[in-house]
Amino acid sequence: MHLSRRIEPLYRELAAVLREELQRMSPGDYLPGELQLAARFAVNRHTLRRAVDELVLEGRLLRRQGKGTQVLAKPLIYPVEAGSAYSQSLSALGHRVEARLIERIRRPGSGEECRHLQLADGSELLELATLRLLDGQPMSLIRHRFCASLAPLLADYQGGSLRQYLGQRDLPLARTFSLIGARLPSREEAAHLLMPRHVPLLSVLTLSRDPAGRAVELAQSSSRADRFQYQVAT
Amino acid sequence: MHLSRRIEPLYRELAAVLREELQRMSPGDYLPGELQLAARFAVNRHTLRRAVDELVLEGRLLRRQGKGTQVLAKPLIYPVEAGSAYSQSLSALGHRVEARLIERIRRPGSGEECRHLQLADGSELLELATLRLLDGQPMSLIRHRFCASLAPLLADYQGGSLRQYLGQRDLPLARTFSLIGARLPSREEAAHLLMPRHVPLLSVLTLSRDPAGRAVELAQSSSRADRFQYQVAT
DNA sequence: GGCGATTTGTCCGTATGTATC
DNA sequence: AGATACATACGGACAAATCGC
């Protein structure tokens, strides 16, 4: 049925055409519907979808069921000072920083978590999950874990800088070490961060201590690697 | 035709089942064929393929046309001190470290490279590319860039620890800063590192200075994020 | 809020191409 | 050359999310 032996599969040729056309579109624009595009290229809708899959995987398009497929902006990279608090270094650069609390749960800690926090194995932890936005764009997810005894102190936290919140309540924190890795996002993480599945997350595990040296917070931040770099000064 | 409203799409449920079953298989094992698996779960082959797609994207499976679909090894993660020399921290832990020189070229530096190295714009650079292996497994690619005037000093380098080589020639180096990011490998990088395209690289740009404070080496290391984490102590 | 219309998401069926052994 | 495996492409159907009326 195929007219000639193509060197490239059809869906990849389509992807190349679309990729080229995207450059003449503006971020935020919507692609024509799938049926419409499939008709234009005279291919089956599945073949067109497969082509669009490629561009979604490359981070160029965002698909939303019921709405359409949108052209994404080319990402900027924000270098973040690894040593300082999350919000400070960026807002100092004139960026608008937001932190939204998206989850607050109590649960028993894993062995490793309790070890880091110097708690007895299986101690109850308070976990807060926050979504960080930079200039309105979702950038990072952070899971903060505290000993559950700190729950009263954190009861009023609803968003904004967590470091500042704790500092105002006489619990200033300082980082003691960080473990930096990278991985692909889970489906939930990708959904929260409005990002494609294939773009890596830069993942940083940090342990923070109070002035007396007690381990207080174990935080796991996961940031879009296409928008973030961590800078470590020595 | 659907029996009930599923919370998760079928292909994701299948993926979860397969992911679980993979843990009882050994690296190198082949999955049963797609038709066979589809029959076992009583789904269409496309639906099964979609489930396997998920696991391939997660880096758990390797598909090869005509051969089959193979279980990949669960990677070990080596924490590496970000501040110290590459070889030292790992060989101290009892790992076998190798460095192979794979390229040596002279070329004009880009604006950014020259700026970091405090050279005039367009100055000639010497670039060495090394492949690092840990316990026989390729782990990292490093591109070292020096001012070309150092070429005589580096003429004899053929592999092994570069820091040690320079230290023995009265040019000890110390890191001044690191910029850490993550990205997916290029086709070439994936080939050198014998890794799948969808596993992220942890990428670290470091500038090193000699005891007099002169910027000497700009190094860009790219390490398999499924095997490496960087540890930063503060 | 309800109700279509539109758009993307999932699933099935079938056929054929291509790589490997 | 034949068998088997994955890859691509076509087709149809319905589900689920979104939006406007």
XYZ file of C-alpha atoms (C1' of nucleotides) in Angstrom:
510
model
C 0.000 0.000 0.000
C 2.936 2.326 0.527
C 3.812 4.386 -2.482
C 7.524 4.058 -2.031
C 9.983 2.985 0.558
C 10.216 5.927 2.824
C 13.476 6.401 4.642
C 11.636 7.845 7.592
C 8.317 6.659 8.937
C 5.405 8.817 7.920
C 4.688 9.992 11.442
C 8.203 11.315 11.817
C 8.035 13.160 8.523
C 4.802 14.704 9.701
C 6.463 15.622 12.980
C 9.255 17.366 11.097
C 6.767 19.386 9.053
C 4.854 20.368 12.160
C 8.036 21.201 14.056
C 8.986 23.548 11.286
C 5.568 25.168 11.233
C 5.589 25.698 14.986
C 8.420 28.146 14.585
C 6.071 30.442 12.732
C 3.487 30.253 15.501
C 3.401 32.063 18.820
C 3.427 30.460 22.261
C -0.131 30.003 23.427
C -1.531 29.503 19.947
C -3.668 26.444 19.443
C -2.989 23.906 16.746
C -5.888 23.052 14.458
C -7.853 20.025 15.658
C -6.515 16.550 15.057
C -9.181 15.602 12.554
C -8.573 18.802 10.650
C -4.799 18.291 10.555
C -5.183 14.642 9.626
C -7.405 15.665 6.732
C -4.925 18.289 5.619
C -2.075 15.776 5.470
C -4.375 13.023 4.210
C -3.397 10.604 6.954
C -5.314 8.746 9.596
C -5.960 10.567 12.837
C -3.810 8.026 14.722
C -0.868 8.707 12.472
C -1.215 12.414 13.027
C -1.514 11.820 16.759
C 1.680 9.798 16.694
C 3.433 12.747 15.033
C 2.070 15.173 17.608
C 3.210 12.736 20.316
C 6.768 13.357 19.186
C 6.455 17.105 19.596
C 4.768 16.735 22.952
C 7.664 14.522 24.021
C 10.061 17.188 22.851
C 8.317 19.693 25.075
C 7.066 21.878 22.224
C 3.340 21.246 22.615
C 0.890 20.889 25.481
C -2.204 18.782 24.936
C -5.314 19.195 27.037
C -8.343 17.037 26.613
C -11.375 19.012 25.555
C -9.379 22.189 24.913
C -6.805 21.548 22.293
C -3.092 21.465 21.647
C -1.117 24.521 22.477
C 2.276 25.795 21.419
C 4.619 26.164 24.381
C 7.120 28.904 24.978
C 10.775 28.149 24.742
C 11.849 27.759 28.350
C 14.140 30.108 30.166
C 16.633 28.743 32.610
C 16.761 30.244 36.067
C 19.908 29.491 38.030
C 19.161 28.958 41.694
C 21.639 29.306 44.500
C 21.762 25.926 46.150
C 22.671 27.279 49.550
C 19.933 29.782 50.158
C 16.205 29.605 50.632
C 14.135 28.896 47.618
C 12.192 32.121 47.393
C 14.860 34.599 48.345
C 17.423 34.139 45.630
C 14.806 34.312 42.896
C 12.676 37.160 44.162
C 15.878 39.111 44.568
C 16.296 38.795 40.820
C 12.927 40.410 40.252
C 10.908 37.259 39.664
C 7.461 36.757 41.055
C 7.567 33.742 43.353
C 4.474 31.890 44.582
C 4.136 28.834 46.786
C 0.842 26.973 46.943
C 0.144 24.364 49.550
C -1.328 21.386 47.740
C -1.238 18.686 50.377
C -0.893 18.267 54.110
C -0.817 14.754 55.519
C 0.385 12.893 58.568
C 1.919 9.506 58.084
C 4.549 7.233 59.578
C 8.023 7.940 58.242
C 10.110 5.436 56.357
C 13.305 4.137 57.836
C 15.438 6.490 55.818
C 13.300 9.517 56.584
C 13.424 8.853 60.319
C 17.146 8.269 60.191
C 17.742 11.623 58.514
C 15.468 13.412 60.951
C 17.002 11.562 63.896
C 13.680 10.132 64.990
C 12.734 6.686 66.178
C 11.908 4.296 63.377
C 8.272 4.618 62.303
C 7.718 7.981 64.007
C 4.849 9.986 62.658
C 5.741 12.702 60.194
C 3.947 15.779 58.931
C 4.325 16.126 55.200
C 3.523 19.309 53.332
C 3.600 19.414 49.568
C 3.983 22.786 47.891
C 3.948 23.834 44.284
C 6.319 26.653 43.420
C 5.534 29.016 40.603
C 7.883 31.486 39.054
C 6.345 34.388 37.166
C 3.123 32.392 37.120
C 4.750 29.276 35.656
C 4.879 26.068 37.698
C 8.498 25.266 38.357
C 9.002 22.952 41.298
C 7.243 20.578 43.600
C 8.552 20.309 47.121
C 7.743 17.675 49.709
C 8.612 18.945 53.169
C 8.760 16.418 55.975
C 8.788 17.388 59.634
C 8.437 15.544 62.880
C 4.714 15.447 63.650
C 5.323 17.298 66.908
C 5.778 20.432 64.828
C 2.230 20.197 63.487
C 0.827 22.932 65.791
C 3.537 25.342 64.690
C 2.743 24.658 61.040
C -1.024 24.586 61.394
C -1.489 28.091 60.027
C 0.743 27.701 56.993
C -1.313 28.040 53.843
C 1.262 29.066 51.265
C 4.069 31.514 50.652
C 7.623 31.180 51.836
C 7.892 28.339 54.308
C 11.327 29.422 55.471
C 9.977 32.873 56.250
C 6.948 31.395 58.025
C 9.187 29.324 60.272
C 11.654 32.158 60.766
C 8.837 34.363 62.079
C 7.970 31.652 64.588
C 11.482 31.457 65.988
C 12.549 28.415 64.045
C 15.099 29.595 61.494
C 16.511 26.736 59.444
C 19.806 26.197 57.663
C 20.677 23.562 55.079
C 23.274 21.050 56.016
C 23.596 18.910 52.942
C 22.020 18.297 49.583
C 21.824 15.251 47.375
C 21.219 16.183 43.766
C 19.911 13.849 41.114
C 17.750 13.792 38.041
C 14.899 11.618 36.905
C 11.791 11.716 34.785
C 8.581 12.969 36.384
C 5.760 10.702 37.398
C 2.426 11.307 35.781
C 1.177 13.255 38.785
C 4.274 15.401 38.929
C 4.047 16.169 35.232
C 0.413 17.141 35.681
C 1.148 19.478 38.592
C 4.018 21.062 36.726
C 2.163 21.217 33.385
C 5.168 19.653 31.737
C 5.801 16.847 29.278
C 6.701 13.460 30.688
C 10.071 13.282 29.015
C 11.628 16.450 30.370
C 13.841 15.566 33.341
C 13.333 16.797 36.854
C 16.248 18.055 38.846
C 15.711 16.552 42.226
C 17.331 17.866 45.376
C 17.101 16.282 48.791
C 18.054 18.668 51.572
C 18.255 18.318 55.299
C 17.835 21.485 57.326
C 18.698 22.051 60.954
C 17.719 24.596 63.557
C 20.366 26.787 65.224
C 20.901 24.120 67.889
C 21.876 21.632 65.185
C 18.754 19.499 65.427
C 17.546 18.063 62.135
C 14.130 19.603 61.552
C 13.123 19.393 57.926
C 13.783 16.878 55.185
C 12.782 18.416 51.878
C 12.670 16.860 48.457
C 12.376 19.427 45.701
C 11.740 18.438 42.110
C 12.222 21.150 39.550
C 11.780 21.269 35.825
C 15.284 20.795 34.459
C 14.380 22.736 31.353
C 13.815 25.812 33.477
C 16.160 25.360 36.387
C 19.799 24.984 37.097
C 21.334 24.850 40.513
C 24.394 26.833 41.197
C 26.781 25.660 43.880
C 29.471 27.995 45.060
C 32.414 26.567 46.974
C -18.014 -2.334 25.699
C -16.230 -1.310 28.857
C -17.206 -3.322 31.858
C -17.175 -0.488 34.342
C -15.835 2.963 34.750
C -12.214 2.431 35.410
C -10.386 4.992 37.485
C -7.237 4.443 35.488
C -7.020 3.742 31.797
C -6.486 0.107 31.000
C -3.017 0.597 29.587
C -1.844 2.183 32.807
C -3.242 -0.624 34.879
C -1.440 -3.046 32.626
C 1.741 -1.017 33.011
C 1.417 -1.255 36.788
C 0.997 -5.020 36.628
C 3.979 -5.388 34.328
C 6.093 -3.040 36.433
C 5.373 -5.216 39.390
C 6.213 -8.392 37.519
C 9.483 -6.985 36.254
C 10.768 -6.960 39.791
C 10.651 -10.740 39.790
C 12.590 -10.984 36.551
C 16.305 -10.692 35.982
C 18.046 -8.055 33.915
C 18.576 -9.384 30.414
C 15.472 -11.549 30.466
C 13.136 -11.149 27.538
C 9.488 -10.365 27.971
C 7.046 -12.705 26.255
C 6.039 -11.479 22.803
C 3.459 -8.742 22.467
C 0.810 -10.994 20.986
C 1.332 -13.504 23.748
C 1.094 -10.888 26.480
C -1.908 -9.274 24.855
C -3.624 -12.642 24.802
C -2.773 -13.276 28.436
C -4.341 -9.999 29.549
C -7.113 -10.313 26.993
C -6.455 -6.926 25.474
C -5.626 -5.704 22.036
C -1.997 -5.718 21.046
C -2.022 -1.906 20.754
C -3.220 -1.556 24.296
C -0.467 -3.832 25.512
C 2.068 -1.880 23.463
C 0.866 1.341 25.019
C 1.482 -0.166 28.456
C 4.955 -1.326 27.468
C 5.615 2.170 26.089
C 5.239 3.473 29.628
C 7.862 1.121 30.982
C 10.229 1.865 28.126
C 9.848 5.571 28.897
C 10.627 4.833 32.507
C 13.851 3.184 31.443
C 12.874 -0.276 32.665
C 12.663 -2.029 29.306
C 14.637 -2.010 26.073
C 12.784 -2.804 22.860
C 14.565 -4.033 19.768
C 12.772 -4.778 16.565
C 13.067 -8.363 15.540
C 14.629 -9.416 18.841
C 12.268 -8.665 21.639
C 11.816 -6.595 24.736
C 14.407 -6.940 27.412
C 14.461 -6.163 31.096
C 17.090 -3.576 31.976
C 19.287 -3.703 35.036
C 18.188 -1.767 38.053
C 20.836 0.890 38.317
C 22.820 1.445 41.440
C 23.187 4.993 42.508
C 26.624 6.239 43.438
C 26.688 9.397 45.526
C 29.577 11.565 44.425
C 31.029 14.453 46.352
C 30.429 17.377 44.076
C 33.355 19.337 45.487
C 36.156 16.856 45.094
C 37.947 15.277 42.193
C 36.028 12.764 40.232
C 38.164 9.705 40.818
C 39.113 10.180 44.427
C 35.790 10.024 46.166
C 34.746 6.922 44.297
C 37.946 4.928 44.406
C 38.019 5.638 48.115
C 34.765 3.697 48.329
C 36.372 0.690 46.684
C 35.118 1.197 43.172
C 37.239 0.638 40.128
C 37.518 3.928 38.262
C 38.731 4.257 34.684
C 39.109 7.283 32.460
C 39.553 6.850 28.716
C 40.601 9.693 26.482
C 38.263 9.652 23.517
C 38.971 12.953 21.835
C 41.592 15.714 21.787
C 40.958 18.746 19.637
C 42.003 22.376 19.362
C 39.357 24.884 18.447
C 38.419 28.503 19.046
C 36.398 29.005 22.204
C 32.897 30.368 22.282
C 32.202 33.684 23.941
C 30.971 32.072 27.111
C 33.857 29.625 27.337
C 36.421 32.404 26.954
C 34.638 34.544 29.495
C 34.730 31.778 32.088
C 38.382 31.074 31.398
C 39.191 34.793 31.401
C 40.631 34.668 27.886
C 40.229 37.033 24.971
C 37.156 36.309 22.891
C 37.844 33.650 20.265
C 41.049 32.380 21.908
C 42.081 28.903 20.945
C 41.153 26.155 23.398
C 42.325 22.624 23.951
C 39.424 20.290 24.516
C 39.809 16.801 25.901
C 36.868 14.442 26.083
C 37.057 11.559 28.509
C 34.746 8.666 29.196
C 34.558 7.616 32.815
C 33.815 4.050 33.748
C 32.917 2.788 37.159
C 33.422 -0.891 37.854
C 33.620 -1.356 34.097
C 30.346 0.441 33.366
C 30.331 3.679 31.401
C 29.079 6.404 33.697
C 30.070 9.873 32.602
C 31.376 11.867 29.714
C 33.523 14.864 30.507
C 34.571 17.653 28.193
C 37.580 19.469 29.631
C 38.505 22.816 28.129
C 41.844 24.508 28.705
C 43.615 27.459 27.249
C 45.594 26.125 24.278
C 48.822 27.331 25.859
C 48.552 24.376 28.216
C 48.733 21.907 25.331
C 52.413 20.970 25.925
C 51.696 20.195 29.552
C 48.805 17.950 28.568
C 50.494 16.317 25.576
C 51.288 13.115 27.435
C 47.875 12.584 28.969
C 46.315 9.421 27.628
C 43.825 8.492 30.322
C 43.489 8.038 34.042
C 42.900 10.741 36.568
C 43.356 14.137 34.969
C 43.506 15.911 38.318
C 46.314 13.625 39.419
C 48.136 14.097 36.099
C 48.054 17.873 36.521
C 48.884 17.703 40.207
C 52.058 15.755 39.397
C 53.028 18.529 36.960
C 52.702 21.279 39.553
C 49.262 22.446 38.501
C 46.872 21.452 41.295
C 43.355 22.615 40.608
C 40.440 23.515 42.859
C 36.804 23.959 41.917
C 35.297 27.358 42.336
C 31.714 26.850 41.310
C 29.392 24.331 39.760
C 26.252 24.755 37.738
C 24.106 21.646 37.896
C 21.343 20.775 35.481
C 19.744 17.829 33.792
C 18.838 16.997 30.227
C 18.398 14.096 27.907
C 21.443 12.716 26.105
C 22.158 13.323 22.457
C 22.329 10.280 20.225
C 26.134 10.297 20.445
C 26.216 10.619 24.193
C 23.773 7.779 24.574
C 25.978 5.646 22.336
C 29.154 6.391 24.327
C 27.396 5.721 27.603
C 25.526 2.650 26.305
C 22.302 4.044 27.687
C 18.760 4.563 26.454
C 17.851 7.969 25.086
C 15.158 8.649 27.656
C 17.277 8.379 30.785
C 18.383 11.847 31.898
C 21.937 13.034 32.223
C 23.042 14.969 35.257
C 25.155 17.711 33.843
C 27.669 19.680 35.872
C 29.646 22.634 34.648
C 32.643 23.392 36.829
C 35.315 26.016 36.710
C 38.610 25.159 38.357
C 41.414 27.488 39.316
C 45.086 27.070 40.132
C 46.473 28.094 43.536
C 47.036 31.629 42.225
C 43.358 31.933 41.474
C 43.648 31.818 37.696
C 40.819 30.056 35.889
C 42.417 27.038 34.217
C 39.838 24.411 33.369
C 36.216 24.570 32.351
C 34.760 21.089 32.573
C 31.344 19.850 31.566
C 30.552 16.450 32.977
C 27.485 14.519 31.908
C 26.627 11.535 34.041
C 23.904 8.944 33.862
C 21.319 10.198 36.305
C 20.141 6.647 36.903
C 23.534 5.808 38.389
C 24.719 9.042 39.900
C 23.766 11.537 42.488
C 25.833 14.477 43.518
C 26.275 15.180 47.136
C 26.868 18.735 48.265
C 27.951 19.388 51.810
C 27.611 22.887 53.188
C -27.363 23.827 35.592
C -28.277 21.239 31.466
C -27.256 20.102 26.779
C -25.121 19.736 22.633
C -20.758 20.560 19.880
C -15.937 20.168 19.752
C -11.548 18.221 21.033
C -8.484 15.075 22.937
C -8.016 10.212 25.140
C -8.578 5.281 25.021
C -9.505 0.815 22.941
C -10.403 -2.439 19.546
C -9.658 -4.683 14.844
C -6.840 -5.556 10.707
C -3.076 -5.413 7.523
C 1.503 -4.921 6.148
C 6.491 -3.596 6.670
C 11.024 -4.639 8.579
C 14.591 -6.609 11.530
C 16.517 -10.729 13.573
C 17.444 -15.372 13.962
C 13.530 -19.080 3.156
C 10.576 -19.287 6.967
C 9.289 -18.010 11.575
C 8.993 -14.646 14.950
C 9.369 -10.239 16.866
C 8.537 -5.355 16.905
C 7.023 -1.013 13.861
C 3.868 1.457 11.187
C -0.562 2.657 9.255
C -5.217 2.266 8.284
C -10.157 2.032 10.052
C -14.109 2.502 13.568
C -16.168 3.388 18.102
C -16.920 5.438 22.374
C -15.238 8.039 26.719
C -14.047 12.242 28.946
C -13.007 17.094 29.298
C -14.135 21.746 27.884
C -16.862 25.471 26.270
C -20.729 28.123 24.698
C -25.559 28.503 24.417
